[in-house]
Amino acid sequence: MNKLIETINLSYCYKAGTKEEVKALEDVNIAVWQGEIIAITGQNGSGKSTLARHFNGLLTPTTGSVLAGGMSTNLKENIREIRKIVGMVFQNPDNQLVSSIVEEDIAFGPENLGLPQTEIIERVEWALNTLKIEEHRREPLHNLSEGQKQQVAIAGVLAMKPDCIVLDEPTAHLDPRGRRDVLESIVRLNREEGITIVLLTHFMNEVIYCDRMIVMDQGSVKMQGTPHQIFCQSEHQKEQLHKMGLDYPVASQLAAGLKLEGFDIATDIIHTKELINSLCQLK
Amino acid sequence: MELTKNITLGVYLPGETIIHRLDPRTKIIAATILIVMLLLSRSYIAYAAVAFFIAMIIVISAIPMGYALRGLKPMLPVLLLMWIFQLFLFRDSDTLVLFNWWIFEATEAGLHMGNLIILRVLFLFTVTTLLTLTTSVVSLTDGLENLLNPLRKVGVPSQELVMTLVIALRFVMILAEELEKIIKAQMARGVAFDQGNFIQKTKKIFPVFLPLFVSAFKRAEELIIAMESRSYTGGKGRTKMKTLHISRADLTAAITILIFTGLMIYINIATEPFI
C-alpha cells in the first residue's frame, strides 16, 4: 500500500503575519493510505476541517508541506491534478450544488475537467447508478430530501473519478435515515469501487465503520489507530477522550455499563454485532 | 407567511412538451423579441395580442395557468402604487382632466400611462417566468453562453457572467426559504409584522434582511470553495454534457415568432396609440 496523502510537519495559521494570527494546525504528521477508510474526529474548532482543506489544496500550509498523490500542494501548477485525485464533499448540500437539476449538477465536475461529451455522459450514468439515484436524474434539487441532496453531492464528486473522497461532516445536517443512507453509500464506495475515504465526523457510530481513526484536539493530532485501539484502551485514555469532548460508540457504552454491573462482557466491543456475540455467550 | 409558494421566477417545471424541448437559444431569442415588442407597443389591441400569444404558450407548455400567474401576486401592491403615481403625476399638455382630488389632478393621459406601465411589467414578468419555467437552468446557460460567445472576442467574460446568473437563479428558492424561516423565528419571539403604521412596519423589515444578507454571504463563500474543489476555474477549458442542436420544432417556433412580429408591427401601425 502506498501513501495517497501525506502531511509533513504541517502547521497553519489563519491571518498569518498579522496581529490577529490564529494557530489552527500545529505540526501535523499523518498519512492516508490508498484504499482505506479513515475517520478524523474532534470537537468543533479542533482543526479537522482546516486539515481536510489542505488535502486538495484549498488551503496551503503556513509551514511544512502536504503531498497528495506524490505532488506538493505548495506548487500552484499541481493543484489542478491534485483536485482530480482528491475530491471533497461538504456539510451543507445546498451550498455546494451548482445546478438545479440532479444530472446536470453531477456533470459540472467532469465538464470542468474538459472531458469529451461521451465520456461525461458515461461518468454521470455511472455515478447515478453507483449511488442508486437514477430515478431522480431529471428532478429539480429542491424536491429532494437533504439526504438525497447529499447523495447527489457525493455523485458529483464521484463523477470526477477521484482516488480519494474527503467528506467534511457530510451527515451533520441530516435526519437519521439520510445519515444511514449516506454512510452506507460511503462504505460501499470504499468496498466496491476501491475509493479511499477520509470521513470527518463527530458521530462515533460512523467512526466504527472506518479502518483507522485520527483524533484531533486544539490543532494537533492526539491519537491515531484502529477504532478498537482507540476505544478499547486504558481508563486514562478514556478520560482523555472525554476531555476532548468525544463520545463512545453506543455498543461500547452499553458494554462498559454492563461490565460495571458485574457482567462478564468482553472489553473490546465497538460494534453492535460484537456486543450481541458477547451477550449470547453469557450464562 | 408563505413566501416560497409564490415564487415562480427561476423555478423550472420539468416537462416533455414541444416548448420544453425547443433549443434554449430559440426560446431566449423569442423571449427577447417579445420583450422588445412589449416595450414598443402603445395600443390596447397590441397588448391583447401579446396576452393571447402568451396564453397560447402557457397552454402548449402544459403549465397550470394558475401556477404561471402566481408569481405576479406579490407584485400587485407595488404595481397599484405605480398606477396611482402615474394617474396623478403624469402630465400632458392637451389632455382631459378626469377628476381633482386635493391638490392632485387625475388626467386621461395619466390613466393610460398607468395602464401601460402595469401591462408592461406584468407581461415582462410573465415572459421571463415562462422562459425559466420551461427551460432548465443549465440549458438556459448553454443557450445564453452560446449567444454571448461572440462578445468574448471583445473581452466580455460571457461564460463567467452566465455562471453567475445560473447560481443566482438556483439560490432564489433557497434564500426565500431562509427569509421565511427568519420571519417565523422573529414572529415566534413576538414581532408582529402586520401591526403598526407604515414607518413601524418598515422598521421591522431591517432586522429580517440583516441575517438574510449575512447568511447569503456565508453560503456564497461555501459555494466558492465547493466549486473550486470541483475544479472550476472559469469558463476556459470547459466542455459540455449537452450540446445544442436546432430541430424542426425550432424552425416552427421561429416562423411562428416571425409571423407574430409582423402582426404586432401591423397592429402598432394600424391602430391609434393610446398615449
XYZ file of C-alpha atoms in Angstrom, chain A residues 2-279:
278
model
C 1.202 3.487 -0.719
C 0.506 6.835 0.805
C -2.161 8.765 -1.068
C -1.992 11.849 1.110
C 0.787 12.753 3.478
C 1.295 15.792 5.677
C 4.814 16.669 6.774
C 5.229 18.980 9.779
C 2.103 20.781 8.641
C 1.273 23.989 10.514
C -1.339 26.507 9.526
C -2.266 29.951 10.843
C -5.304 31.943 9.880
C -4.365 35.544 9.061
C -0.698 34.638 9.260
C 1.650 37.566 9.761
C -0.971 39.853 11.271
C -1.706 40.670 14.897
C -4.844 38.525 14.872
C -2.890 35.416 13.906
C -4.715 32.269 14.977
C -2.902 28.963 15.060
C -5.234 26.328 13.622
C -2.861 23.411 12.988
C 0.401 22.611 14.680
C 2.965 20.129 13.444
C 0.581 17.586 11.961
C 2.155 14.430 10.522
C -0.349 11.973 9.190
C -0.812 9.749 6.177
C -3.847 8.476 4.330
C -3.222 5.066 2.768
C -4.575 4.045 -0.594
C -7.829 2.092 -0.299
C -8.528 2.700 3.355
C -11.422 4.441 5.016
C -10.178 6.749 7.691
C -12.077 8.904 10.161
C -10.881 12.218 11.517
C -12.711 13.189 14.681
C -12.545 16.009 17.148
C -14.868 18.599 18.537
C -15.727 21.845 16.764
C -12.641 24.001 16.445
C -10.246 21.085 16.785
C -8.826 21.839 13.347
C -10.160 18.852 11.475
C -11.846 20.908 8.738
C -8.740 23.044 8.328
C -6.676 19.879 7.981
C -9.072 18.396 5.416
C -8.913 21.556 3.314
C -5.185 21.042 2.949
C -5.718 17.662 1.297
C -6.751 19.118 -2.072
C -5.013 22.443 -1.874
C -7.948 24.618 -0.823
C -5.584 25.792 1.894
C -1.823 25.650 1.680
C 0.446 25.160 4.698
C 1.944 28.143 6.524
C 4.908 25.908 7.210
C 5.532 22.286 6.275
C 4.020 20.551 3.281
C 1.225 18.317 2.078
C 1.690 15.676 -0.602
C -1.346 14.397 -2.477
C -0.621 11.611 -4.937
C 3.050 12.472 -4.514
C 2.532 16.098 -5.562
C 3.064 19.020 -3.238
C 0.092 21.344 -2.759
C 2.526 24.220 -2.319
C 3.097 24.346 -6.072
C 0.276 26.089 -7.914
C 0.755 24.077 -11.081
C -0.052 20.855 -9.214
C -3.421 21.996 -7.910
C -5.470 21.023 -10.951
C -4.037 17.487 -10.969
C -4.448 17.179 -7.205
C -8.119 18.091 -7.367
C -8.634 15.298 -9.875
C -7.220 12.874 -7.326
C -8.807 14.239 -4.159
C -12.491 15.200 -4.270
C -14.306 16.926 -1.446
C -17.866 16.835 -0.114
C -19.083 19.429 2.380
C -21.582 19.609 5.189
C -24.456 21.528 3.663
C -25.618 20.095 0.329
C -27.499 23.295 -0.577
C -24.283 25.289 -0.534
C -22.261 23.001 -2.779
C -24.626 22.128 -5.603
C -24.359 24.379 -8.612
C -27.145 23.380 -10.955
C -30.801 22.932 -10.086
C -31.152 19.565 -11.833
C -29.594 16.378 -10.474
C -27.793 15.026 -13.557
C -26.689 18.475 -14.650
C -25.079 19.114 -11.302
C -23.273 15.773 -11.450
C -21.935 16.757 -14.868
C -20.483 20.014 -13.504
C -17.187 18.479 -12.329
C -16.441 16.422 -15.464
C -17.321 19.467 -17.586
C -14.738 21.470 -15.663
C -12.160 18.817 -16.455
C -12.784 19.399 -20.140
C -13.697 15.787 -20.907
C -15.277 14.775 -24.218
C -19.069 14.672 -24.255
C -19.476 10.895 -24.477
C -17.196 10.407 -21.501
C -19.154 12.947 -19.426
C -22.423 11.143 -20.159
C -20.845 7.799 -19.267
C -19.493 9.111 -15.978
C -22.769 10.766 -14.975
C -24.565 7.491 -15.707
C -22.049 5.575 -13.640
C -22.213 7.987 -10.699
C -26.033 7.924 -10.725
C -26.023 4.123 -10.711
C -23.326 3.766 -8.089
C -25.212 5.972 -5.658
C -28.579 4.489 -6.650
C -30.215 7.797 -7.514
C -31.010 7.055 -11.191
C -34.737 7.650 -10.693
C -34.103 11.244 -9.589
C -31.864 12.200 -12.507
C -34.215 14.768 -14.073
C -35.613 16.046 -10.804
C -35.069 19.570 -9.509
C -32.934 19.579 -6.386
C -35.435 21.396 -4.207
C -37.763 18.394 -4.465
C -35.229 16.074 -2.829
C -34.651 15.395 0.859
C -31.448 16.639 2.473
C -30.094 13.091 2.481
C -30.767 12.661 -1.223
C -29.160 16.036 -1.947
C -26.054 14.893 -0.127
C -26.023 11.730 -2.273
C -26.126 13.995 -5.322
C -23.204 15.991 -3.945
C -21.225 12.761 -3.489
C -22.169 11.630 -7.003
C -20.952 14.973 -8.344
C -17.542 14.370 -6.830
C -17.523 10.690 -7.782
C -18.106 11.578 -11.441
C -14.661 13.199 -11.448
C -13.286 9.707 -10.689
C -11.055 10.725 -7.804
C -8.824 8.238 -5.997
C -9.917 9.711 -2.711
C -13.024 11.487 -1.451
C -12.793 13.700 1.621
C -16.145 14.220 3.337
C -16.396 17.102 5.794
C -19.187 16.159 8.236
C -21.439 15.006 5.421
C -24.163 13.787 7.766
C -24.284 16.661 10.270
C -27.350 18.232 8.624
C -29.249 15.018 8.008
C -32.009 13.100 9.728
C -31.264 9.539 10.928
C -32.459 7.961 7.714
C -30.441 10.293 5.494
C -27.443 9.723 7.747
C -27.728 5.950 7.394
C -28.121 6.102 3.614
C -25.153 8.430 3.156
C -22.956 6.311 5.443
C -23.935 3.177 3.528
C -23.010 4.854 0.252
C -19.649 5.958 1.615
C -18.766 2.484 2.847
C -19.947 0.949 -0.424
C -17.799 3.340 -2.465
C -14.826 2.192 -0.452
C -15.534 -1.556 -0.524
C -16.819 -1.889 -4.082
C -15.125 0.903 -6.011
C -11.919 0.919 -4.005
C -12.085 4.656 -3.368
C -10.102 5.936 -0.431
C -12.364 7.734 2.021
C -11.490 10.399 4.560
C -14.510 10.940 6.782
C -14.665 13.916 9.130
C -17.315 13.301 11.725
C -18.220 13.555 15.342
C -20.619 10.645 15.295
C -18.796 7.700 16.857
C -21.300 5.288 15.346
C -19.904 6.285 11.961
C -16.300 6.030 13.066
C -16.640 2.319 13.852
C -17.038 1.544 10.138
C -13.630 3.003 9.442
C -10.336 1.127 9.178
C -8.467 3.769 11.117
C -9.199 6.924 13.031
C -7.392 10.106 13.962
C -8.420 12.127 16.995
C -7.657 15.824 16.856
C -7.784 18.484 19.504
C -6.552 22.074 19.562
C -4.941 21.829 16.177
C -2.846 18.748 16.674
C -3.216 15.003 16.401
C -3.809 13.449 19.814
C -4.447 9.799 18.955
C -4.193 7.522 15.941
C -5.153 3.914 15.419
C -7.944 1.495 14.631
C -11.282 2.199 16.307
C -10.659 -0.850 18.512
C -7.319 0.518 19.628
C -8.771 3.928 20.439
C -11.996 2.892 22.120
C -10.788 -0.184 23.998
C -7.906 1.338 25.906
C -6.961 2.158 29.446
C -9.012 4.278 31.801
C -6.513 7.084 31.290
C -7.165 7.172 27.592
C -10.896 7.112 28.160
C -10.573 10.138 30.356
C -8.547 11.904 27.688
C -11.172 11.206 25.029
C -13.818 12.504 27.367
C -11.796 15.679 27.929
C -11.653 16.250 24.182
C -15.428 16.201 24.139
C -15.818 12.880 22.352
C -18.303 10.086 22.917
C -18.041 6.369 22.784
C -19.960 4.227 20.326
C -23.301 3.090 21.762
C -22.232 -0.577 21.919
C -19.065 0.285 23.877
C -21.023 2.430 26.311
C -23.511 -0.358 26.895
C -20.751 -2.946 27.301
C -18.896 -0.725 29.781
C -22.090 -0.202 31.778
C -22.805 -3.918 31.914
C -19.227 -4.624 32.938
C -19.610 -2.148 35.798
C -22.710 -4.031 36.933
C -20.619 -7.177 37.167
C -21.468 -8.939 33.923
C -18.757 -10.898 32.174
C -18.571 -8.897 28.925
C -15.642 -8.543 26.570
C -13.921 -5.161 26.841
C -13.096 -4.719 23.168
C -16.586 -4.014 21.900
C -17.442 -1.227 19.472
C -19.915 -2.826 17.041
C -23.447 -3.872 17.903
C -22.646 -7.280 16.422
C -19.757 -7.773 18.827
C -21.986 -6.804 21.720
C -24.628 -9.318 20.661
C -21.996 -12.071 20.353
C -20.654 -11.284 23.758
C -24.138 -11.163 25.291
